[in-house]
PDB file of C-alpha atoms in Angstrom:
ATOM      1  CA  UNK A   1      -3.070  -5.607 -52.016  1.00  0.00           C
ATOM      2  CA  UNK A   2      -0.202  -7.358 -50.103  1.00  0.00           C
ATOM      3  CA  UNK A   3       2.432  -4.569 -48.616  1.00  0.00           C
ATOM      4  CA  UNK A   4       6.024  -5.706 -48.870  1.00  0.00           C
ATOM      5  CA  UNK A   5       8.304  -5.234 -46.097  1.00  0.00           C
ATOM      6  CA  UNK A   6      12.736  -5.515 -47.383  1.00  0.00           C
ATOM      7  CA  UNK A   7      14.553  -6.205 -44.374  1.00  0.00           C
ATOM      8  CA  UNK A   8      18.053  -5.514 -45.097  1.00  0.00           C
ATOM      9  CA  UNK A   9      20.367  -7.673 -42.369  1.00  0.00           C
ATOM     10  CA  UNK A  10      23.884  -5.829 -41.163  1.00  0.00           C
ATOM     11  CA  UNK A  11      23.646  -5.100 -37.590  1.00  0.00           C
ATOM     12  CA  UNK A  12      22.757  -9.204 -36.377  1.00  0.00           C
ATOM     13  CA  UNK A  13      22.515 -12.150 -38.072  1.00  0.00           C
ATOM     14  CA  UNK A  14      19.451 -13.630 -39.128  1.00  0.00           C
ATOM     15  CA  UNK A  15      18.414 -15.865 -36.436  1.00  0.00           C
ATOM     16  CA  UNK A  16      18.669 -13.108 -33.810  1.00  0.00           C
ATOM     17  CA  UNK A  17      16.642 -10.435 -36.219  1.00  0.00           C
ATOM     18  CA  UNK A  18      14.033 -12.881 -37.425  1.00  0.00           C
ATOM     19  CA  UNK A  19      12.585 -13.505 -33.499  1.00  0.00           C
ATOM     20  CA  UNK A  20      12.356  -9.875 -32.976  1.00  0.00           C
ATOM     21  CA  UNK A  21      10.175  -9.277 -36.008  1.00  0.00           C
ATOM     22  CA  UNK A  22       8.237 -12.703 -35.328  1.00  0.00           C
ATOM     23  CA  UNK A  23       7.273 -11.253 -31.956  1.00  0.00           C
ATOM     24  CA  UNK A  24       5.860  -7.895 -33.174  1.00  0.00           C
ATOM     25  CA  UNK A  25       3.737 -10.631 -35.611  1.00  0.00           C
ATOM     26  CA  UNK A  26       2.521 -12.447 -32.555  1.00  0.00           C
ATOM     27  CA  UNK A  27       1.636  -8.967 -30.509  1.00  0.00           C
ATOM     28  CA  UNK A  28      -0.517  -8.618 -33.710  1.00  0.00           C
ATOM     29  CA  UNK A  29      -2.880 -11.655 -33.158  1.00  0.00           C
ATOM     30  CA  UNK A  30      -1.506 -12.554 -36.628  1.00  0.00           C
ATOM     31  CA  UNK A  31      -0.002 -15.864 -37.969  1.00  0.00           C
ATOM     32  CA  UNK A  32       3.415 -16.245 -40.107  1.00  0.00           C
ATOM     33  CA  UNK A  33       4.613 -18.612 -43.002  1.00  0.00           C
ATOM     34  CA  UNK A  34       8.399 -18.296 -42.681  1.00  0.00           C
ATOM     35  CA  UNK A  35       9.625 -19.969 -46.274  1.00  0.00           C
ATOM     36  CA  UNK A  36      13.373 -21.044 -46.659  1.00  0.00           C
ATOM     37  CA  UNK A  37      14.725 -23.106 -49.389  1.00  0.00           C
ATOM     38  CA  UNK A  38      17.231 -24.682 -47.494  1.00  0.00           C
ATOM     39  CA  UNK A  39      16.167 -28.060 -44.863  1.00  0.00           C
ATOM     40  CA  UNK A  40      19.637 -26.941 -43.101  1.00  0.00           C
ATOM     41  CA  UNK A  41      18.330 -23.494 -42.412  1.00  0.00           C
ATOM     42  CA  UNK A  42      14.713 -24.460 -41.262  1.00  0.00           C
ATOM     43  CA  UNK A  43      16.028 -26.636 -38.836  1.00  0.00           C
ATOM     44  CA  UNK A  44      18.347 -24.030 -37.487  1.00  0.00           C
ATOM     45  CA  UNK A  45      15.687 -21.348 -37.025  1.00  0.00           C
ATOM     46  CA  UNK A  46      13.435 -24.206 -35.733  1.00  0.00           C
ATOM     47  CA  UNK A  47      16.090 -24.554 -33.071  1.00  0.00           C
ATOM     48  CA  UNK A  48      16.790 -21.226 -32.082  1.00  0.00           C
ATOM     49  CA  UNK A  49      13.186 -20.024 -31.955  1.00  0.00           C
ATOM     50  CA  UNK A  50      12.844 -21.789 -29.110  1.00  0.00           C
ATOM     51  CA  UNK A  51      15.904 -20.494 -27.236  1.00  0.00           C
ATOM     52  CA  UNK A  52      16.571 -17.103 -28.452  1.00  0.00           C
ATOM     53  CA  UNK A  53      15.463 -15.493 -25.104  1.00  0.00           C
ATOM     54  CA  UNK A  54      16.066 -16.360 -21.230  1.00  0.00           C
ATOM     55  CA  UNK A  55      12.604 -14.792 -20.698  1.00  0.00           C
ATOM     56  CA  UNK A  56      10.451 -16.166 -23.451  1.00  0.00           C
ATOM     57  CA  UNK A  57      10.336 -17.935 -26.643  1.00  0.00           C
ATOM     58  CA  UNK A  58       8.112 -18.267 -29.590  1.00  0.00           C
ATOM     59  CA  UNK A  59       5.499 -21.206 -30.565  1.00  0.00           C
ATOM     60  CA  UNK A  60       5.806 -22.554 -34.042  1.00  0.00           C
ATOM     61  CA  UNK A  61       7.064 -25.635 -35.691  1.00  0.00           C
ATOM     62  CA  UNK A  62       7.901 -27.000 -39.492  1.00  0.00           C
ATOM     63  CA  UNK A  63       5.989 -28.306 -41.693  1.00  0.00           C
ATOM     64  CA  UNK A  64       7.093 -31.686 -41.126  1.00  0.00           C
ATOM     65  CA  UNK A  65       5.204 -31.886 -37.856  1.00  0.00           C
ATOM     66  CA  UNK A  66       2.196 -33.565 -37.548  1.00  0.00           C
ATOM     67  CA  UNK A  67      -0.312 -30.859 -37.540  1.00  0.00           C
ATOM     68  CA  UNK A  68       1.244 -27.461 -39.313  1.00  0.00           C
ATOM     69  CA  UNK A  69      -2.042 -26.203 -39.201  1.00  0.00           C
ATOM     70  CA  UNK A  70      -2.157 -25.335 -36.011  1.00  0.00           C
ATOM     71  CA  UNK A  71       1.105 -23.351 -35.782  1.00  0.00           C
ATOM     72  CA  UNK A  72       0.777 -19.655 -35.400  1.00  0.00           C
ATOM     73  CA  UNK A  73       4.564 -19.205 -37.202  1.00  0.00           C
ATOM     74  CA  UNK A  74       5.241 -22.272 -39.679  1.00  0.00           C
ATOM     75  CA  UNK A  75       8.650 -22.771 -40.863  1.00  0.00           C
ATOM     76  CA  UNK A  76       8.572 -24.235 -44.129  1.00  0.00           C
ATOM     77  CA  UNK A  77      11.128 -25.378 -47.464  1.00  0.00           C
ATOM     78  CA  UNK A  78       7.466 -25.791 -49.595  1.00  0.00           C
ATOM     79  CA  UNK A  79       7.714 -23.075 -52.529  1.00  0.00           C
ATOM     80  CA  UNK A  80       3.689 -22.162 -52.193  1.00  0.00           C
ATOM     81  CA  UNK A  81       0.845 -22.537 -50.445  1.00  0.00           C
ATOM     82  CA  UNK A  82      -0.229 -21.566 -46.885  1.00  0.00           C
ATOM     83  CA  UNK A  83      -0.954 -24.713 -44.426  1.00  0.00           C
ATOM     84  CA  UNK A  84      -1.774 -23.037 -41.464  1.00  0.00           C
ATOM     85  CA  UNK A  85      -3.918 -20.093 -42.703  1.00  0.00           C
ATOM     86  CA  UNK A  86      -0.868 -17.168 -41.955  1.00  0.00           C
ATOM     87  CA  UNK A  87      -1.687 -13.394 -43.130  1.00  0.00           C
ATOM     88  CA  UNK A  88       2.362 -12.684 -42.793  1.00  0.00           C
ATOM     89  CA  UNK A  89       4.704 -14.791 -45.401  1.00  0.00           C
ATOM     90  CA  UNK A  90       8.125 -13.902 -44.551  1.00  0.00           C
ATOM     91  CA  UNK A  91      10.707 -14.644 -46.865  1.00  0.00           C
ATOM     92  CA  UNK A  92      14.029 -15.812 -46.089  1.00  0.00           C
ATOM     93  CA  UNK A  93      17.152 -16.864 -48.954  1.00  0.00           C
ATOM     94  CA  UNK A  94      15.239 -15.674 -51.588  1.00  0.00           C
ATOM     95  CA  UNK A  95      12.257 -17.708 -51.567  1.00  0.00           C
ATOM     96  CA  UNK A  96       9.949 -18.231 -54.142  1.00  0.00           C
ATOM     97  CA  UNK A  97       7.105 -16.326 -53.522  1.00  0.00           C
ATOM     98  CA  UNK A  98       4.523 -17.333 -56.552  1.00  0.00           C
ATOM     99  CA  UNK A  99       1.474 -16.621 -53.770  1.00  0.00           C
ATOM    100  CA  UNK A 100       2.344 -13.084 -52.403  1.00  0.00           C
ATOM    101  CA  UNK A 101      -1.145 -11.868 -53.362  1.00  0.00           C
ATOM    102  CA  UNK A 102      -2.799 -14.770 -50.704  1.00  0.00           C
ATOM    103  CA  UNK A 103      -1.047 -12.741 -47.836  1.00  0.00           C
ATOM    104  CA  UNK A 104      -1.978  -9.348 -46.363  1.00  0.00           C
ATOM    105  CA  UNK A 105       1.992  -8.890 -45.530  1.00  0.00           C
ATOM    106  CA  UNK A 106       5.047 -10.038 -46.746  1.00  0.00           C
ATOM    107  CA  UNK A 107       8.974  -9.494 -45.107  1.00  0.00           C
ATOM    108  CA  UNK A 108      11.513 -10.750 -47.161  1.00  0.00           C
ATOM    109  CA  UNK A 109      14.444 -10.301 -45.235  1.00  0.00           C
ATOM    110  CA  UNK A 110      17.950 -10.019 -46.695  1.00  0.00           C
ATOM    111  CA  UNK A 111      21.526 -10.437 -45.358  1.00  0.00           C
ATOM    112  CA  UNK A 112      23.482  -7.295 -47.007  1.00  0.00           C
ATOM    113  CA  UNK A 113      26.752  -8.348 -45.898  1.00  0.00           C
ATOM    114  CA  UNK A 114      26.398 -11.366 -48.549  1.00  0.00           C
ATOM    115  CA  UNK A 115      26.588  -9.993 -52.471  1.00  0.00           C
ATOM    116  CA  UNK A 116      24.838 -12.165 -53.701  1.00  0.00           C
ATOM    117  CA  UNK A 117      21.880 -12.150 -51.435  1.00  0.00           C
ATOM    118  CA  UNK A 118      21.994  -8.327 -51.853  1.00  0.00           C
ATOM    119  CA  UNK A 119      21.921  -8.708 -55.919  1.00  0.00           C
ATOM    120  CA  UNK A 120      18.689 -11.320 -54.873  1.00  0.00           C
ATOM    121  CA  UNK A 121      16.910  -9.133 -52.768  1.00  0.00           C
ATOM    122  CA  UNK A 122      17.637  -5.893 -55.537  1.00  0.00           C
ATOM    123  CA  UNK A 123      16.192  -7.553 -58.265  1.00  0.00           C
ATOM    124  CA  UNK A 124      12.525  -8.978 -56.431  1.00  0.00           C
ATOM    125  CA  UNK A 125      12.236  -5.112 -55.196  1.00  0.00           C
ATOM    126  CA  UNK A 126      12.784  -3.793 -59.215  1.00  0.00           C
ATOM    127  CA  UNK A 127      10.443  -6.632 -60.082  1.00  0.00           C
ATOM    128  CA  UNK A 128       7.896  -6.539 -57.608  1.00  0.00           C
ATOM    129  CA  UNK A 129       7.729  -2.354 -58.031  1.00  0.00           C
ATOM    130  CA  UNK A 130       7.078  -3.380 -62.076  1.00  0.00           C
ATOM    131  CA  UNK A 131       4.155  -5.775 -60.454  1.00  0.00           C
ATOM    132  CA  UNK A 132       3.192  -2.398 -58.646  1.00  0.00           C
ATOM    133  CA  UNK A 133       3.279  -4.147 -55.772  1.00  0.00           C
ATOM    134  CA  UNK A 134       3.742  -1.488 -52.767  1.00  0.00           C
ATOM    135  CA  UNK A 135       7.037  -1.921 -51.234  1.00  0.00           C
ATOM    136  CA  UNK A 136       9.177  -0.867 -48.526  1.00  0.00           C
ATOM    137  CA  UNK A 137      12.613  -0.457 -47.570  1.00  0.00           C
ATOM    138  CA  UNK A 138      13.965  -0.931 -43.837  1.00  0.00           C
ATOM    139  CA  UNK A 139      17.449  -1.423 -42.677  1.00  0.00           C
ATOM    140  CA  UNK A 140      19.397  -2.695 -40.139  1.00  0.00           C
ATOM    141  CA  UNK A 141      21.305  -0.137 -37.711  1.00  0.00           C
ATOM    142  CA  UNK A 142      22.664  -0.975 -34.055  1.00  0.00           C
ATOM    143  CA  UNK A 143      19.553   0.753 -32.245  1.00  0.00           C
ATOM    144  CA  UNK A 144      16.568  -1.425 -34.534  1.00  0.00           C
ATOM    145  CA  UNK A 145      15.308  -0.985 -37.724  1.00  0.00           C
ATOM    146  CA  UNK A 146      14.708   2.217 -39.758  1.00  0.00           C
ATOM    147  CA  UNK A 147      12.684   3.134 -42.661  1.00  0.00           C
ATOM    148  CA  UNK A 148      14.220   3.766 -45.605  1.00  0.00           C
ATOM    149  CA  UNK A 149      12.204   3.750 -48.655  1.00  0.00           C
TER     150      UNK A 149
END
């Protein structure tokens, strides 16, 4: 059964928490679908993955490239399906997330200083606990993550 992973956002934005987490995925030997609905927001991450660190960065690219398949993170705006074989979906703006079950993880990560991702991200934990889907809770604080829930 897929594990779910909240990621609640206060402490850094977005596109300095998501590397962080993408790294620990790498350590792992495992691959990542990173789902957005937004073209604006894929090309943005696409940018800064790259160039979030002076001493390293992370390999990926978007599903607009010519071969997705080989990416070990793929940034994608497609609503399903897994191109390049990832055990990690990470979820980002509310995605839709119709294929949870094909993935051994998912994070769906949530900014909490925005209400209405915060309503969002409230309402797929109620309905993915009804699912019984096992979920968990982390949040943001200045020194990393902690576990919540």
């Amino acid at each position: 059964m897929t594990e779910v992973s909240f990621y609640h956002l206060q402490a850094q934005p977005l596109d300095q928490a998501l590397p962080r987490l993408l790294e620990k995925v790498n350590e792992r030997g495992m691959r990542a679908l990173i789902r957005v609905k937004e073209n604006e927001l894929m090309m943005h991450l696409n940018a800064s993955l790259w160039t979030f660190s002076a001493n390293s960065f992370l390999a990926h690219g978007i599903d607009q490239d010519a071969v997705p398949e080989d990416q070990p993170l793929l940034l994608t705006t497609e609503h399903s399906g897994n191109v390049n074989n990832a055990s990690v979906l990470v979820l980002l703006e509310d995605s839709a997330a119709p294929d949870v079950a094909d993935f051994d993880r998912c994070l769906y990560m949530f900014d909490g200083n925005d209400l209405q991702n915060l309503q969002a991200a409230r309402q797929r934990w109620t309905d993915m606990k009804a699912e019984g889907i096992d979920v968990t809770y982390w949040q943001q604080e200045a020194g990393g993550w902690k576990k919540k829930a």
